Amino acid sequence: MSDNNGFDWSFVNWYLHHFVGANPFGHTSTNLGSLYKGLVKDTFQNFKHLRRTKHTHDPLNDARGNAEALMHMRDALGLKIKL
């Protein structure tokens, strides 16, 4: 689950293969923006207003903001996810 999964996945994949030996997540992912558009049924909408943590391009802040947005989608929009 990522905001820019095509970009983020390449780094996660490399680190896991390099340091762990394999990527347990495989080669699939879900884009938060696309997920939100589907939930609200509007391809012009953007999820980024759901973040509470400022998007600073610091990986930890960005991950927190994305997690906050995902939890909002779960709690307010009825997204069913397994935690």
mmCIF file of N, CA, C and O in Angstrom:
data_model
loop_
_atom_site.group_PDB
_atom_site.id
_atom_site.type_symbol
_atom_site.label_atom_id
_atom_site.label_comp_id
_atom_site.label_asym_id
_atom_site.label_seq_id
_atom_site.Cartn_x
_atom_site.Cartn_y
_atom_site.Cartn_z
ATOM 1 N N MET A 1 0.861 -1.154 0.000
ATOM 2 C CA MET A 1 0.000 0.000 0.000
ATOM 3 C C MET A 1 0.909 1.218 0.000
ATOM 4 O O MET A 1 1.746 1.369 0.885
ATOM 5 N N SER A 2 0.769 2.064 -0.977
ATOM 6 C CA SER A 2 1.677 3.195 -1.090
ATOM 7 C C SER A 2 1.031 4.321 -1.881
ATOM 8 O O SER A 2 0.061 4.109 -2.598
ATOM 9 N N ASP A 3 1.598 5.505 -1.748
ATOM 10 C CA ASP A 3 1.137 6.657 -2.518
ATOM 11 C C ASP A 3 1.699 6.586 -3.939
ATOM 12 O O ASP A 3 1.025 6.892 -4.892
ATOM 13 N N ASN A 4 2.904 6.175 -4.061
ATOM 14 C CA ASN A 4 3.524 6.026 -5.375
ATOM 15 C C ASN A 4 4.180 4.646 -5.402
ATOM 16 O O ASN A 4 5.392 4.520 -5.313
ATOM 17 N N ASN A 5 3.341 3.635 -5.488
ATOM 18 C CA ASN A 5 3.837 2.269 -5.328
ATOM 19 C C ASN A 5 4.839 1.847 -6.393
ATOM 20 O O ASN A 5 5.743 1.073 -6.107
ATOM 21 N N GLY A 6 4.747 2.348 -7.584
ATOM 22 C CA GLY A 6 5.729 1.999 -8.607
ATOM 23 C C GLY A 6 7.123 2.476 -8.238
ATOM 24 O O GLY A 6 8.121 1.792 -8.458
ATOM 25 N N PHE A 7 7.205 3.638 -7.633
ATOM 26 C CA PHE A 7 8.483 4.199 -7.206
ATOM 27 C C PHE A 7 8.965 3.524 -5.923
ATOM 28 O O PHE A 7 10.098 3.069 -5.835
ATOM 29 N N ASP A 8 8.090 3.473 -4.922
ATOM 30 C CA ASP A 8 8.471 2.924 -3.616
ATOM 31 C C ASP A 8 8.827 1.446 -3.690
ATOM 32 O O ASP A 8 9.737 0.985 -3.012
ATOM 33 N N TRP A 9 8.098 0.687 -4.503
ATOM 34 C CA TRP A 9 8.317 -0.750 -4.561
ATOM 35 C C TRP A 9 9.743 -1.088 -4.974
ATOM 36 O O TRP A 9 10.343 -2.022 -4.433
ATOM 37 N N SER A 10 10.312 -0.350 -5.889
ATOM 38 C CA SER A 10 11.657 -0.686 -6.354
ATOM 39 C C SER A 10 12.678 -0.608 -5.220
ATOM 40 O O SER A 10 13.579 -1.439 -5.119
ATOM 41 N N PHE A 11 12.521 0.378 -4.341
ATOM 42 C CA PHE A 11 13.439 0.502 -3.203
ATOM 43 C C PHE A 11 13.205 -0.594 -2.179
ATOM 44 O O PHE A 11 14.152 -1.220 -1.692
ATOM 45 N N VAL A 12 11.950 -0.820 -1.844
ATOM 46 C CA VAL A 12 11.620 -1.876 -0.877
ATOM 47 C C VAL A 12 12.096 -3.221 -1.401
ATOM 48 O O VAL A 12 12.707 -4.008 -0.666
ATOM 49 N N ASN A 13 11.846 -3.515 -2.659
ATOM 50 C CA ASN A 13 12.245 -4.775 -3.261
ATOM 51 C C ASN A 13 13.760 -4.959 -3.202
ATOM 52 O O ASN A 13 14.259 -6.012 -2.816
ATOM 53 N N TRP A 14 14.511 -3.919 -3.571
ATOM 54 C CA TRP A 14 15.967 -4.025 -3.560
ATOM 55 C C TRP A 14 16.487 -4.279 -2.147
ATOM 56 O O TRP A 14 17.314 -5.167 -1.936
ATOM 57 N N TYR A 15 16.013 -3.499 -1.176
ATOM 58 C CA TYR A 15 16.485 -3.666 0.204
ATOM 59 C C TYR A 15 16.164 -5.056 0.733
ATOM 60 O O TYR A 15 17.003 -5.689 1.384
ATOM 61 N N LEU A 16 14.957 -5.541 0.489
ATOM 62 C CA LEU A 16 14.594 -6.870 0.981
ATOM 63 C C LEU A 16 15.455 -7.948 0.337
ATOM 64 O O LEU A 16 15.940 -8.850 1.025
ATOM 65 N N HIS A 17 15.657 -7.868 -0.968
ATOM 66 C CA HIS A 17 16.502 -8.868 -1.627
ATOM 67 C C HIS A 17 17.952 -8.763 -1.150
ATOM 68 O O HIS A 17 18.605 -9.784 -0.933
ATOM 69 N N HIS A 18 18.434 -7.556 -0.985
ATOM 70 C CA HIS A 18 19.827 -7.345 -0.595
ATOM 71 C C HIS A 18 20.094 -7.779 0.850
ATOM 72 O O HIS A 18 21.102 -8.433 1.134
ATOM 73 N N PHE A 19 19.216 -7.411 1.775
ATOM 74 C CA PHE A 19 19.464 -7.644 3.190
ATOM 75 C C PHE A 19 18.752 -8.868 3.764
ATOM 76 O O PHE A 19 19.202 -9.433 4.758
ATOM 77 N N VAL A 20 17.656 -9.277 3.155
ATOM 78 C CA VAL A 20 16.884 -10.410 3.677
ATOM 79 C C VAL A 20 17.022 -11.638 2.776
ATOM 80 O O VAL A 20 16.931 -12.764 3.246
ATOM 81 N N GLY A 21 17.235 -11.395 1.495
ATOM 82 C CA GLY A 21 17.382 -12.502 0.559
ATOM 83 C C GLY A 21 16.160 -12.760 -0.299
ATOM 84 O O GLY A 21 16.226 -13.491 -1.271
ATOM 85 N N ALA A 22 15.028 -12.156 0.068
ATOM 86 C CA ALA A 22 13.800 -12.342 -0.711
ATOM 87 C C ALA A 22 12.808 -11.242 -0.339
ATOM 88 O O ALA A 22 12.904 -10.643 0.728
ATOM 89 N N ASN A 23 11.865 -11.002 -1.210
ATOM 90 C CA ASN A 23 10.809 -10.028 -0.954
ATOM 91 C C ASN A 23 9.540 -10.793 -0.579
ATOM 92 O O ASN A 23 8.886 -11.369 -1.449
ATOM 93 N N PRO A 24 9.169 -10.816 0.707
ATOM 94 C CA PRO A 24 7.990 -11.575 1.119
ATOM 95 C C PRO A 24 6.676 -10.973 0.636
ATOM 96 O O PRO A 24 5.641 -11.625 0.695
ATOM 97 N N PHE A 25 6.710 -9.731 0.143
ATOM 98 C CA PHE A 25 5.492 -9.072 -0.315
ATOM 99 C C PHE A 25 5.154 -9.391 -1.768
ATOM 100 O O PHE A 25 4.065 -9.102 -2.239
ATOM 101 N N GLY A 26 6.096 -9.968 -2.497
ATOM 102 C CA GLY A 26 5.846 -10.302 -3.885
ATOM 103 C C GLY A 26 5.920 -9.104 -4.806
ATOM 104 O O GLY A 26 6.597 -8.122 -4.516
ATOM 105 N N HIS A 27 5.182 -9.177 -5.900
ATOM 106 C CA HIS A 27 5.266 -8.152 -6.937
ATOM 107 C C HIS A 27 3.945 -7.433 -7.148
ATOM 108 O O HIS A 27 3.696 -6.895 -8.222
ATOM 109 N N THR A 28 3.091 -7.408 -6.141
ATOM 110 C CA THR A 28 1.822 -6.705 -6.269
ATOM 111 C C THR A 28 1.726 -5.627 -5.198
ATOM 112 O O THR A 28 2.354 -5.717 -4.150
ATOM 113 N N SER A 29 0.929 -4.614 -5.468
ATOM 114 C CA SER A 29 0.729 -3.547 -4.502
ATOM 115 C C SER A 29 -0.573 -2.826 -4.821
ATOM 116 O O SER A 29 -1.193 -3.056 -5.856
ATOM 117 N N THR A 30 -0.962 -1.935 -3.923
ATOM 118 C CA THR A 30 -2.163 -1.141 -4.108
ATOM 119 C C THR A 30 -1.799 0.332 -3.977
ATOM 120 O O THR A 30 -1.115 0.725 -3.037
ATOM 121 N N ASN A 31 -2.254 1.137 -4.909
ATOM 122 C CA ASN A 31 -1.995 2.570 -4.898
ATOM 123 C C ASN A 31 -3.089 3.264 -4.098
ATOM 124 O O ASN A 31 -4.280 3.106 -4.388
ATOM 125 N N LEU A 32 -2.696 4.042 -3.078
ATOM 126 C CA LEU A 32 -3.674 4.726 -2.221
ATOM 127 C C LEU A 32 -4.578 5.666 -2.998
ATOM 128 O O LEU A 32 -5.768 5.767 -2.724
ATOM 129 N N GLY A 33 -4.002 6.380 -3.958
ATOM 130 C CA GLY A 33 -4.803 7.311 -4.746
ATOM 131 C C GLY A 33 -5.897 6.602 -5.530
ATOM 132 O O GLY A 33 -7.051 7.032 -5.535
ATOM 133 N N SER A 34 -5.550 5.509 -6.174
ATOM 134 C CA SER A 34 -6.535 4.747 -6.947
ATOM 135 C C SER A 34 -7.588 4.127 -6.035
ATOM 136 O O SER A 34 -8.777 4.091 -6.372
ATOM 137 N N LEU A 35 -7.145 3.635 -4.877
ATOM 138 C CA LEU A 35 -8.074 3.056 -3.913
ATOM 139 C C LEU A 35 -9.097 4.093 -3.465
ATOM 140 O O LEU A 35 -10.299 3.830 -3.444
ATOM 141 N N TYR A 36 -8.621 5.290 -3.128
ATOM 142 C CA TYR A 36 -9.530 6.355 -2.678
ATOM 143 C C TYR A 36 -10.511 6.752 -3.780
ATOM 144 O O TYR A 36 -11.701 6.912 -3.525
ATOM 145 N N LYS A 37 -10.021 6.892 -4.987
ATOM 146 C CA LYS A 37 -10.899 7.249 -6.107
ATOM 147 C C LYS A 37 -12.026 6.228 -6.261
ATOM 148 O O LYS A 37 -13.172 6.591 -6.522
ATOM 149 N N GLY A 38 -11.690 4.958 -6.086
ATOM 150 C CA GLY A 38 -12.715 3.922 -6.173
ATOM 151 C C GLY A 38 -13.702 3.980 -5.023
ATOM 152 O O GLY A 38 -14.907 3.785 -5.215
ATOM 153 N N LEU A 39 -13.208 4.243 -3.820
ATOM 154 C CA LEU A 39 -14.098 4.317 -2.662
ATOM 155 C C LEU A 39 -15.098 5.450 -2.772
ATOM 156 O O LEU A 39 -16.262 5.298 -2.399
ATOM 157 N N VAL A 40 -14.644 6.609 -3.271
ATOM 158 C CA VAL A 40 -15.546 7.760 -3.379
ATOM 159 C C VAL A 40 -16.215 7.836 -4.756
ATOM 160 O O VAL A 40 -17.019 8.737 -5.001
ATOM 161 N N LYS A 41 -15.858 6.893 -5.628
ATOM 162 C CA LYS A 41 -16.446 6.793 -6.971
ATOM 163 C C LYS A 41 -16.313 8.087 -7.775
ATOM 164 O O LYS A 41 -17.247 8.564 -8.407
ATOM 165 N N ASP A 42 -15.096 8.652 -7.726
ATOM 166 C CA ASP A 42 -14.828 9.891 -8.451
ATOM 167 C C ASP A 42 -13.346 9.918 -8.817
ATOM 168 O O ASP A 42 -12.490 10.074 -7.951
ATOM 169 N N THR A 43 -13.047 9.802 -10.097
ATOM 170 C CA THR A 43 -11.654 9.735 -10.537
ATOM 171 C C THR A 43 -10.918 11.067 -10.431
ATOM 172 O O THR A 43 -9.710 11.119 -10.645
ATOM 173 N N PHE A 44 -11.632 12.137 -10.090
ATOM 174 C CA PHE A 44 -10.991 13.443 -9.953
ATOM 175 C C PHE A 44 -10.611 13.761 -8.508
ATOM 176 O O PHE A 44 -10.021 14.798 -8.243
ATOM 177 N N GLN A 45 -10.960 12.893 -7.566
ATOM 178 C CA GLN A 45 -10.677 13.138 -6.155
ATOM 179 C C GLN A 45 -9.255 12.731 -5.791
ATOM 180 O O GLN A 45 -8.636 11.920 -6.464
ATOM 181 N N ASN A 46 -8.755 13.295 -4.689
ATOM 182 C CA ASN A 46 -7.415 13.031 -4.207
ATOM 183 C C ASN A 46 -7.490 12.742 -2.710
ATOM 184 O O ASN A 46 -8.206 13.428 -1.986
ATOM 185 N N PHE A 47 -6.753 11.764 -2.243
ATOM 186 C CA PHE A 47 -6.800 11.346 -0.840
ATOM 187 C C PHE A 47 -5.899 12.170 0.076
ATOM 188 O O PHE A 47 -5.991 12.054 1.304
ATOM 189 N N LYS A 48 -5.040 12.984 -0.465
ATOM 190 C CA LYS A 48 -3.958 13.592 0.331
ATOM 191 C C LYS A 48 -4.451 14.498 1.452
ATOM 192 O O LYS A 48 -3.741 14.705 2.434
ATOM 193 N N HIS A 49 -5.673 14.984 1.364
ATOM 194 C CA HIS A 49 -6.224 15.795 2.454
ATOM 195 C C HIS A 49 -6.527 14.957 3.697
ATOM 196 O O HIS A 49 -6.773 15.505 4.773
ATOM 197 N N LEU A 50 -6.485 13.639 3.573
ATOM 198 C CA LEU A 50 -6.759 12.752 4.707
ATOM 199 C C LEU A 50 -5.546 12.557 5.605
ATOM 200 O O LEU A 50 -5.665 12.024 6.709
ATOM 201 N N ARG A 51 -4.381 12.965 5.143
ATOM 202 C CA ARG A 51 -3.166 12.858 5.960
ATOM 203 C C ARG A 51 -3.210 13.890 7.076
ATOM 204 O O ARG A 51 -3.581 15.036 6.856
ATOM 205 N N ARG A 52 -2.792 13.483 8.291
ATOM 206 C CA ARG A 52 -2.632 14.433 9.389
ATOM 207 C C ARG A 52 -1.176 14.874 9.499
ATOM 208 O O ARG A 52 -0.887 16.019 9.794
ATOM 209 N N THR A 53 -0.260 13.946 9.290
ATOM 210 C CA THR A 53 1.166 14.256 9.328
ATOM 211 C C THR A 53 1.543 14.954 8.027
ATOM 212 O O THR A 53 1.180 14.492 6.949
ATOM 213 N N LYS A 54 2.263 16.055 8.132
ATOM 214 C CA LYS A 54 2.658 16.827 6.959
ATOM 215 C C LYS A 54 3.523 15.976 6.026
ATOM 216 O O LYS A 54 4.413 15.249 6.456
ATOM 217 N N HIS A 55 3.256 16.087 4.735
ATOM 218 C CA HIS A 55 4.023 15.366 3.714
ATOM 219 C C HIS A 55 5.320 16.135 3.461
ATOM 220 O O HIS A 55 5.328 17.177 2.813
ATOM 221 N N THR A 56 6.426 15.628 4.006
ATOM 222 C CA THR A 56 7.712 16.331 3.944
ATOM 223 C C THR A 56 8.730 15.633 3.051
ATOM 224 O O THR A 56 9.846 16.105 2.915
ATOM 225 N N HIS A 57 8.378 14.509 2.495
ATOM 226 C CA HIS A 57 9.277 13.647 1.731
ATOM 227 C C HIS A 57 10.298 12.952 2.624
ATOM 228 O O HIS A 57 11.211 12.315 2.130
ATOM 229 N N ASP A 58 10.153 13.082 3.932
ATOM 230 C CA ASP A 58 10.888 12.239 4.868
ATOM 231 C C ASP A 58 10.120 10.914 4.894
ATOM 232 O O ASP A 58 8.901 10.914 5.110
ATOM 233 N N PRO A 59 10.797 9.799 4.642
ATOM 234 C CA PRO A 59 10.074 8.523 4.532
ATOM 235 C C PRO A 59 9.176 8.209 5.721
ATOM 236 O O PRO A 59 8.072 7.689 5.539
ATOM 237 N N LEU A 60 9.603 8.527 6.930
ATOM 238 C CA LEU A 60 8.788 8.225 8.098
ATOM 239 C C LEU A 60 7.531 9.090 8.135
ATOM 240 O O LEU A 60 6.425 8.590 8.363
ATOM 241 N N ASN A 61 7.675 10.384 7.884
ATOM 242 C CA ASN A 61 6.499 11.264 7.856
ATOM 243 C C ASN A 61 5.540 10.875 6.747
ATOM 244 O O ASN A 61 4.319 10.875 6.935
ATOM 245 N N ASP A 62 6.067 10.556 5.592
ATOM 246 C CA ASP A 62 5.209 10.172 4.470
ATOM 247 C C ASP A 62 4.470 8.871 4.756
ATOM 248 O O ASP A 62 3.285 8.734 4.453
ATOM 249 N N ALA A 63 5.152 7.909 5.367
ATOM 250 C CA ALA A 63 4.508 6.633 5.715
ATOM 251 C C ALA A 63 3.419 6.855 6.765
ATOM 252 O O ALA A 63 2.334 6.255 6.676
ATOM 253 N N ARG A 64 3.698 7.706 7.738
ATOM 254 C CA ARG A 64 2.678 8.009 8.757
ATOM 255 C C ARG A 64 1.449 8.645 8.117
ATOM 256 O O ARG A 64 0.313 8.274 8.418
ATOM 257 N N GLY A 65 1.673 9.616 7.251
ATOM 258 C CA GLY A 65 0.546 10.269 6.587
ATOM 259 C C GLY A 65 -0.268 9.306 5.745
ATOM 260 O O GLY A 65 -1.501 9.361 5.745
ATOM 261 N N ASN A 66 0.405 8.412 5.043
ATOM 262 C CA ASN A 66 -0.312 7.426 4.235
ATOM 263 C C ASN A 66 -1.094 6.461 5.122
ATOM 264 O O ASN A 66 -2.222 6.084 4.789
ATOM 265 N N ALA A 67 -0.520 6.068 6.249
ATOM 266 C CA ALA A 67 -1.226 5.188 7.183
ATOM 267 C C ALA A 67 -2.453 5.895 7.759
ATOM 268 O O ALA A 67 -3.521 5.286 7.905
ATOM 269 N N GLU A 68 -2.316 7.178 8.059
ATOM 270 C CA GLU A 68 -3.451 7.952 8.567
ATOM 271 C C GLU A 68 -4.567 8.009 7.525
ATOM 272 O O GLU A 68 -5.747 7.852 7.862
ATOM 273 N N ALA A 69 -4.203 8.226 6.281
ATOM 274 C CA ALA A 69 -5.202 8.266 5.212
ATOM 275 C C ALA A 69 -5.883 6.909 5.071
ATOM 276 O O ALA A 69 -7.109 6.827 4.930
ATOM 277 N N LEU A 70 -5.103 5.835 5.136
ATOM 278 C CA LEU A 70 -5.674 4.495 5.019
ATOM 279 C C LEU A 70 -6.634 4.211 6.176
ATOM 280 O O LEU A 70 -7.714 3.648 5.973
ATOM 281 N N MET A 71 -6.259 4.604 7.394
ATOM 282 C CA MET A 71 -7.140 4.382 8.542
ATOM 283 C C MET A 71 -8.428 5.196 8.412
ATOM 284 O O MET A 71 -9.502 4.737 8.802
ATOM 285 N N HIS A 72 -8.345 6.389 7.825
ATOM 286 C CA HIS A 72 -9.552 7.176 7.570
ATOM 287 C C HIS A 72 -10.446 6.441 6.568
ATOM 288 O O HIS A 72 -11.664 6.393 6.746
ATOM 289 N N MET A 73 -9.837 5.886 5.525
ATOM 290 C CA MET A 73 -10.618 5.137 4.538
ATOM 291 C C MET A 73 -11.308 3.954 5.200
ATOM 292 O O MET A 73 -12.450 3.630 4.878
ATOM 293 N N ARG A 74 -10.627 3.323 6.147
ATOM 294 C CA ARG A 74 -11.217 2.194 6.866
ATOM 295 C C ARG A 74 -12.346 2.672 7.769
ATOM 296 O O ARG A 74 -13.449 2.135 7.735
ATOM 297 N N ASP A 75 -12.063 3.676 8.580
ATOM 298 C CA ASP A 75 -13.021 4.095 9.607
ATOM 299 C C ASP A 75 -14.192 4.895 9.065
ATOM 300 O O ASP A 75 -15.338 4.692 9.485
ATOM 301 N N ALA A 76 -13.956 5.802 8.138
ATOM 302 C CA ALA A 76 -15.013 6.697 7.661
ATOM 303 C C ALA A 76 -15.680 6.224 6.382
ATOM 304 O O ALA A 76 -16.838 6.556 6.136
ATOM 305 N N LEU A 77 -14.953 5.454 5.574
ATOM 306 C CA LEU A 77 -15.511 5.075 4.268
ATOM 307 C C LEU A 77 -15.827 3.590 4.162
ATOM 308 O O LEU A 77 -16.253 3.115 3.114
ATOM 309 N N GLY A 78 -15.579 2.831 5.241
ATOM 310 C CA GLY A 78 -15.967 1.426 5.260
ATOM 311 C C GLY A 78 -15.036 0.476 4.545
ATOM 312 O O GLY A 78 -15.418 -0.635 4.218
ATOM 313 N N LEU A 79 -13.791 0.896 4.295
ATOM 314 C CA LEU A 79 -12.830 0.006 3.643
ATOM 315 C C LEU A 79 -12.542 -1.182 4.554
ATOM 316 O O LEU A 79 -12.229 -1.006 5.728
ATOM 317 N N LYS A 80 -12.645 -2.369 4.020
ATOM 318 C CA LYS A 80 -12.358 -3.572 4.802
ATOM 319 C C LYS A 80 -10.918 -3.975 4.542
ATOM 320 O O LYS A 80 -10.552 -4.295 3.416
ATOM 321 N N ILE A 81 -10.101 -3.910 5.601
ATOM 322 C CA ILE A 81 -8.712 -4.327 5.506
ATOM 323 C C ILE A 81 -8.362 -5.168 6.710
ATOM 324 O O ILE A 81 -8.974 -5.050 7.770
ATOM 325 N N LYS A 82 -7.378 -6.019 6.545
ATOM 326 C CA LYS A 82 -6.896 -6.845 7.642
ATOM 327 C C LYS A 82 -5.622 -6.203 8.182
ATOM 328 O O LYS A 82 -4.700 -5.923 7.433
ATOM 329 N N LEU A 83 -5.604 -5.939 9.467
ATOM 330 C CA LEU A 83 -4.434 -5.325 10.084
ATOM 331 C C LEU A 83 -3.584 -6.363 10.771
ATOM 332 O O LEU A 83 -3.993 -7.338 11.228
#
